[in-house]
Short mmCIF file of C-alpha atoms in Angstrom, two decimals:
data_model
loop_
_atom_site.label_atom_id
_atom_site.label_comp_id
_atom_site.label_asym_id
_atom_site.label_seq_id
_atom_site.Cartn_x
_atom_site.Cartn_y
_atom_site.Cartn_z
CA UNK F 10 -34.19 6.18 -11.03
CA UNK F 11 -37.14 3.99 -10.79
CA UNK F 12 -36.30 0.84 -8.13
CA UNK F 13 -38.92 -2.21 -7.68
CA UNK F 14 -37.18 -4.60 -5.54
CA UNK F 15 -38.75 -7.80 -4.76
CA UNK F 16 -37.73 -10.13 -1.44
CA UNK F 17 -36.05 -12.90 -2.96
CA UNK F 18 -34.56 -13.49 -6.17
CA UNK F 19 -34.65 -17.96 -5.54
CA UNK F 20 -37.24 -19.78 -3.42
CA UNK F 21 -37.69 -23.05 -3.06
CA UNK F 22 -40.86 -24.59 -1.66
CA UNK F 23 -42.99 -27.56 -1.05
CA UNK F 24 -45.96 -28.57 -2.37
CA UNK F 25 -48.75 -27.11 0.29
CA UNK F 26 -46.74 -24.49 1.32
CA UNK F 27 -47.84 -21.33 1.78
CA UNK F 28 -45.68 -18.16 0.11
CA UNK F 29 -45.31 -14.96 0.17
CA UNK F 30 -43.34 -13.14 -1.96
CA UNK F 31 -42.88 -9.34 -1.68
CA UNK F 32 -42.48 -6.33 -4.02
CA UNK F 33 -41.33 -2.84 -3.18
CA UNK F 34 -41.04 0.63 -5.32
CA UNK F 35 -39.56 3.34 -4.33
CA UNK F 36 -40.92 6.10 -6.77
CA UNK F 37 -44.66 6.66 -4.91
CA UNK F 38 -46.30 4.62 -8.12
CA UNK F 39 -50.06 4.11 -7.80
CA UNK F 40 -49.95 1.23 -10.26
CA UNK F 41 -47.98 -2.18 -8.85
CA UNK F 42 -48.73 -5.32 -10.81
CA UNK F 43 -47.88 -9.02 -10.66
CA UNK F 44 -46.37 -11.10 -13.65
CA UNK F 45 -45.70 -14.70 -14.24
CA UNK F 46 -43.14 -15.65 -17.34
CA UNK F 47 -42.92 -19.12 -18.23
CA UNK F 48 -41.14 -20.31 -21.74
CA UNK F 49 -43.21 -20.42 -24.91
CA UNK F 50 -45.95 -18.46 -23.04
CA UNK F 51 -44.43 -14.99 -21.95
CA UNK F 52 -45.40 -12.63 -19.02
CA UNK F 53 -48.88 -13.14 -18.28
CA UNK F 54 -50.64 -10.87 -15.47
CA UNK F 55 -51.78 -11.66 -12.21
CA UNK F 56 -53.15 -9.38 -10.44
CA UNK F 57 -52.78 -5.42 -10.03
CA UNK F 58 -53.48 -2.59 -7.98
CA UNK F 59 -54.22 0.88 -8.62
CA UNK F 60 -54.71 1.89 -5.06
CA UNK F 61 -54.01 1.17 -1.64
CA UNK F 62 -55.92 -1.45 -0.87
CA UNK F 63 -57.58 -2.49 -4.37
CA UNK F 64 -56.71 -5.35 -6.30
CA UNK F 65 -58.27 -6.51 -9.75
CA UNK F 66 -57.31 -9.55 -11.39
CA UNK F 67 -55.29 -10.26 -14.18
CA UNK F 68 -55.61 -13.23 -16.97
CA UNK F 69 -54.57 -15.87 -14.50
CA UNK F 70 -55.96 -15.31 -10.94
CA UNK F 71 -56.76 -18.74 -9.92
CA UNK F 72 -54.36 -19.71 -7.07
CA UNK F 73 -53.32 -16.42 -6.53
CA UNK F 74 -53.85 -13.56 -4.10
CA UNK F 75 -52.88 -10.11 -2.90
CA UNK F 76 -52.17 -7.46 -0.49
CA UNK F 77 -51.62 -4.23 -0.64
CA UNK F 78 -51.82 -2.61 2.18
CA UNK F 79 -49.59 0.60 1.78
CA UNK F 80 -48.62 2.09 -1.31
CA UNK F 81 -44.99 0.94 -1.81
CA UNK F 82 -45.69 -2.67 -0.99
CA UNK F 83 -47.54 -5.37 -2.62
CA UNK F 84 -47.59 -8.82 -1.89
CA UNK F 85 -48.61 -12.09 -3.73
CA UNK F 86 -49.43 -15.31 -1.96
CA UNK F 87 -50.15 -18.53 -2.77
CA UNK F 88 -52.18 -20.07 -0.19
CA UNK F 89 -51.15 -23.43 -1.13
CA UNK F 90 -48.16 -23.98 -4.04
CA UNK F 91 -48.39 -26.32 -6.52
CA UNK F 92 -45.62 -27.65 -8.79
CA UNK F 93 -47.85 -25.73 -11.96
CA UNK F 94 -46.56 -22.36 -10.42
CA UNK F 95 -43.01 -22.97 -10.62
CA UNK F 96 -42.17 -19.64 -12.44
CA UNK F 97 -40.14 -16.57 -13.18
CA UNK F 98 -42.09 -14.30 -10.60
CA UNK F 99 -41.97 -10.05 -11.79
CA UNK F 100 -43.15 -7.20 -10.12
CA UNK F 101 -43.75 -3.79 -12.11
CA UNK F 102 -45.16 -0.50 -10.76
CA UNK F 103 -46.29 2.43 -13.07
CA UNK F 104 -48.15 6.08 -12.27
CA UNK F 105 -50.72 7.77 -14.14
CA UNK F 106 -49.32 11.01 -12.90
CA UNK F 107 -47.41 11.39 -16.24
CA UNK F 108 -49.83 10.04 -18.49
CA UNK F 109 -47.49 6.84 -19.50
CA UNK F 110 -48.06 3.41 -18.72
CA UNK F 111 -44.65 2.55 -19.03
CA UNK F 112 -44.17 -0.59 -15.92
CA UNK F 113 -40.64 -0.67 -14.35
CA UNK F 114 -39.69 -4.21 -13.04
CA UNK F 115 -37.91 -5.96 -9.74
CA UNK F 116 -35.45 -8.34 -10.82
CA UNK F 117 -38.17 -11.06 -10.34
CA UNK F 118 -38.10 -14.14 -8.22
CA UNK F 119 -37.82 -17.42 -9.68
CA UNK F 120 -39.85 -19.96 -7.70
CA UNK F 121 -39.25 -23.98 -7.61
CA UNK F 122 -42.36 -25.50 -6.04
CA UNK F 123 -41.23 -29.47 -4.95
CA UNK Z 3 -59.25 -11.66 -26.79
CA UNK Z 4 -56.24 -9.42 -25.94
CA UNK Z 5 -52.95 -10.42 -27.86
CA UNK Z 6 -49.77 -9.22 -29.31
CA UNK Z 7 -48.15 -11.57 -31.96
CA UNK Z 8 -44.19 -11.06 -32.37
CA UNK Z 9 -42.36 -13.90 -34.63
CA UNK Z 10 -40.17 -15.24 -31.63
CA UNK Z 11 -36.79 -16.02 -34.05
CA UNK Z 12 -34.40 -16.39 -33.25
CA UNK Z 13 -32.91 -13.56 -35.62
CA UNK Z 14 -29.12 -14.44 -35.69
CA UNK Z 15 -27.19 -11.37 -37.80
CA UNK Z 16 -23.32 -9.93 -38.08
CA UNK Z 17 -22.36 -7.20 -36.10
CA UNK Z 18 -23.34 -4.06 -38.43
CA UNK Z 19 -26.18 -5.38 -39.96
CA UNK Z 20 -29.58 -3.83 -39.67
CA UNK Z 21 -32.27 -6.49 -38.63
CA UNK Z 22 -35.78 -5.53 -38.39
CA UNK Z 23 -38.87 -6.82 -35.96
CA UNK Z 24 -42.79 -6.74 -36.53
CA UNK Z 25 -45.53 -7.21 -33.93
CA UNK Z 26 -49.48 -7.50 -34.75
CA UNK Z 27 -51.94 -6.66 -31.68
CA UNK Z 28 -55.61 -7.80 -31.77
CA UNK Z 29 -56.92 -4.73 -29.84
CA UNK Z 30 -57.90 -1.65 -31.86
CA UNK Z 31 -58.52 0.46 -28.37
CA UNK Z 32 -55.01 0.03 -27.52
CA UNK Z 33 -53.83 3.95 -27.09
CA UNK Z 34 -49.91 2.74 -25.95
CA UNK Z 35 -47.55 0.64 -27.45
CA UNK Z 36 -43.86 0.32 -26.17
CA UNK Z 37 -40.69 -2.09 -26.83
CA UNK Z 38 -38.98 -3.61 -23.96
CA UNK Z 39 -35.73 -5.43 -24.00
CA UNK Z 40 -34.90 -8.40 -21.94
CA UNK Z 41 -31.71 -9.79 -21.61
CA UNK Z 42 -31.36 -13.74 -20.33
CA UNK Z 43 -32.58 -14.39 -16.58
CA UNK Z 44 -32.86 -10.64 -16.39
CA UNK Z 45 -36.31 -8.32 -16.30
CA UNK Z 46 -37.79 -6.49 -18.92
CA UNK Z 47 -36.71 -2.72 -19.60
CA UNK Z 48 -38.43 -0.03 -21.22
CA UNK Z 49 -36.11 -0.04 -24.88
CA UNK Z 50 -38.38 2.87 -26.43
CA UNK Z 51 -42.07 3.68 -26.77
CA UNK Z 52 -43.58 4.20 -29.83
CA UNK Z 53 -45.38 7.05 -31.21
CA UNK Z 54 -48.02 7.37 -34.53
CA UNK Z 55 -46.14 9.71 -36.02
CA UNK Z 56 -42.69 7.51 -35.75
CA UNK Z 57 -39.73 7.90 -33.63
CA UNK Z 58 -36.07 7.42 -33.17
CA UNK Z 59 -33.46 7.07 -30.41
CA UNK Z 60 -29.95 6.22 -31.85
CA UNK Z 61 -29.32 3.80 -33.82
CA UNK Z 62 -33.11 2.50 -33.08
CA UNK Z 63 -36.49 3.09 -35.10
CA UNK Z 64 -39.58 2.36 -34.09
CA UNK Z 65 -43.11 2.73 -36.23
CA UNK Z 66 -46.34 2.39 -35.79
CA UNK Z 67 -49.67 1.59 -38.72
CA UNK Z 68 -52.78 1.53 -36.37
CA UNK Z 69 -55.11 1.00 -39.33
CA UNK Z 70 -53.23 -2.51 -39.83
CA UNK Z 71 -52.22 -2.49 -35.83
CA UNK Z 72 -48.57 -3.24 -36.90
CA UNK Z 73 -45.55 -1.87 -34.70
CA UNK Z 74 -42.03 -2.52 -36.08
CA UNK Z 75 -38.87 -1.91 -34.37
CA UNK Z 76 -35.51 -1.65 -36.27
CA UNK Z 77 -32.11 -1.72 -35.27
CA UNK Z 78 -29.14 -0.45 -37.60
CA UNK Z 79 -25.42 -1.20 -36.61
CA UNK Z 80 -26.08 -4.08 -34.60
CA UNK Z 81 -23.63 -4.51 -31.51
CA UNK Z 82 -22.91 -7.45 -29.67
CA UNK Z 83 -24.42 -6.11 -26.72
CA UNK Z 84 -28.17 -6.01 -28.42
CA UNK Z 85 -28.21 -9.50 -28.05
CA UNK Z 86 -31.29 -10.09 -26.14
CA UNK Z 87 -35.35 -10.81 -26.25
CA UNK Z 88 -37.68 -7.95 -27.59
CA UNK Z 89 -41.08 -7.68 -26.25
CA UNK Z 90 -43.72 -5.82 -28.10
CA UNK Z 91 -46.20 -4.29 -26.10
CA UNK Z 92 -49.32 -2.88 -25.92
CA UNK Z 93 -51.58 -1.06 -23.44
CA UNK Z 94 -55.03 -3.18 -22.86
CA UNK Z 95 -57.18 -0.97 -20.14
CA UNK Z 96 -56.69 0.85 -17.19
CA UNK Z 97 -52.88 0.78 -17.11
CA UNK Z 98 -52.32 -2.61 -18.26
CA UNK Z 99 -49.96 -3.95 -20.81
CA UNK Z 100 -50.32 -7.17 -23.16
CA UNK Z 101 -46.85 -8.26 -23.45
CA UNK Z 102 -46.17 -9.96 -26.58
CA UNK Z 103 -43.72 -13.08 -25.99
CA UNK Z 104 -40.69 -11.64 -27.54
CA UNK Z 105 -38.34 -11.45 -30.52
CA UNK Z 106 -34.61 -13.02 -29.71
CA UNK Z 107 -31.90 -10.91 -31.28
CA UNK Z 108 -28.30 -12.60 -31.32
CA UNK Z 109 -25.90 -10.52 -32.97
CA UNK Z 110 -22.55 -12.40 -33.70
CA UNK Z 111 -18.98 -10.96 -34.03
#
């Protein structure tokens, strides 16, 4: 089976701080992404990677960014929360070696920015 | 612009029914098209992906018109335990999915 685990499941942080919240998968994807899911507007990307150390955006970039520096693990930060990115946070990886793009999730993290 | 249109519900139906679920997407490129399930304060799961020609797994159907890009899902013999959200989704590039903001199925005894 697939596993994504992510670092925490609740943070709670303060306006300015800066976070880092981790993802890890355990099935040697080359796809890892980075979801937001807020009511009324769904999961809306981030950023990905295909690659050890690529990143491309997503729809919503801005106050965001990423690391990836080995293939299981990849990181989001936000340099400096804000109480607009208090969210469900979800990780997904996918490979391309089968042809699917099906994304397995982490159990997400749900972030409180104060 | 990239987007997948489900009617969010909720759909609230008797154990047994059958209860059906449509999704529109904007992008005719899209080559993959999948239905997740989400349960509350969980994360999504891969329910089923869905194929041109049709397909089936149990007691769930799932279809697919690209020439109206229309993907339906339907459930027969509704259990309890279906009760959750239903995300339509689509593939959008390299490896990304447009997740549409989900369908929410409670099934009542």
């Amino acid at each position: 089976d697939v596993k994504v685990t992510q670092s925490s499941r609740y943070l709670v942080k303060r306006t300015g701080e800066k976070v880092f919240l981790e993802c890890v998968q355990d099935m040697d994807h080359e796809n890892m992404f980075w979801y937001r899911q807020d009511p009324g507007l769904g999961l809306r990307l981030i950023y990905f990677s295909y690659d050890v150390k690529m990143k491309e955006k997503g729809d919503i970039p801005e106050g965001y960014s990423v690391s990836r520096e080995k293939k299981e693990r990849f990181s989001l930060i936000l340099e400096s929360a804000s109480t607009n990115q208090t969210s469900m946070y979800l990780c997904a990886s996918s490979t391309i070696t089968r042809k699917t793009d099906t994304q397995y999730f982490g159990p997400g993290t749900r972030l409180t920015v104060l | 612009r990239k987007e997948v249109e489900q009617d969010p519900g909720p759909f609230n139906v008797p154990e047994g029914a059958t209860v059906a679920f449509n999704c529109t997407y904007s992008n005719s490129a899209s080559q993959s098209f999948f239905w997740y399930r989400q349960d509350c304060r969980k994360e999504p799961k891969l329910l089923m992906s869905v194929y041109s020609s049709g397909n089936e797994d149990g007691r769930f159907t799932a279809q697919l018109n690209r020439a109206s890009q229309y993907i339906s899902l339907l459930i027969r013999d509704s259990k309890l335990s279906d009760s959750a959200t239903y995300l339509c989704v689509v593939n959008t590039g390299y490896s990304t999915l447009t997740f549409g903001k989900g369908t929410m199925l409670l099934v009542s005894p």
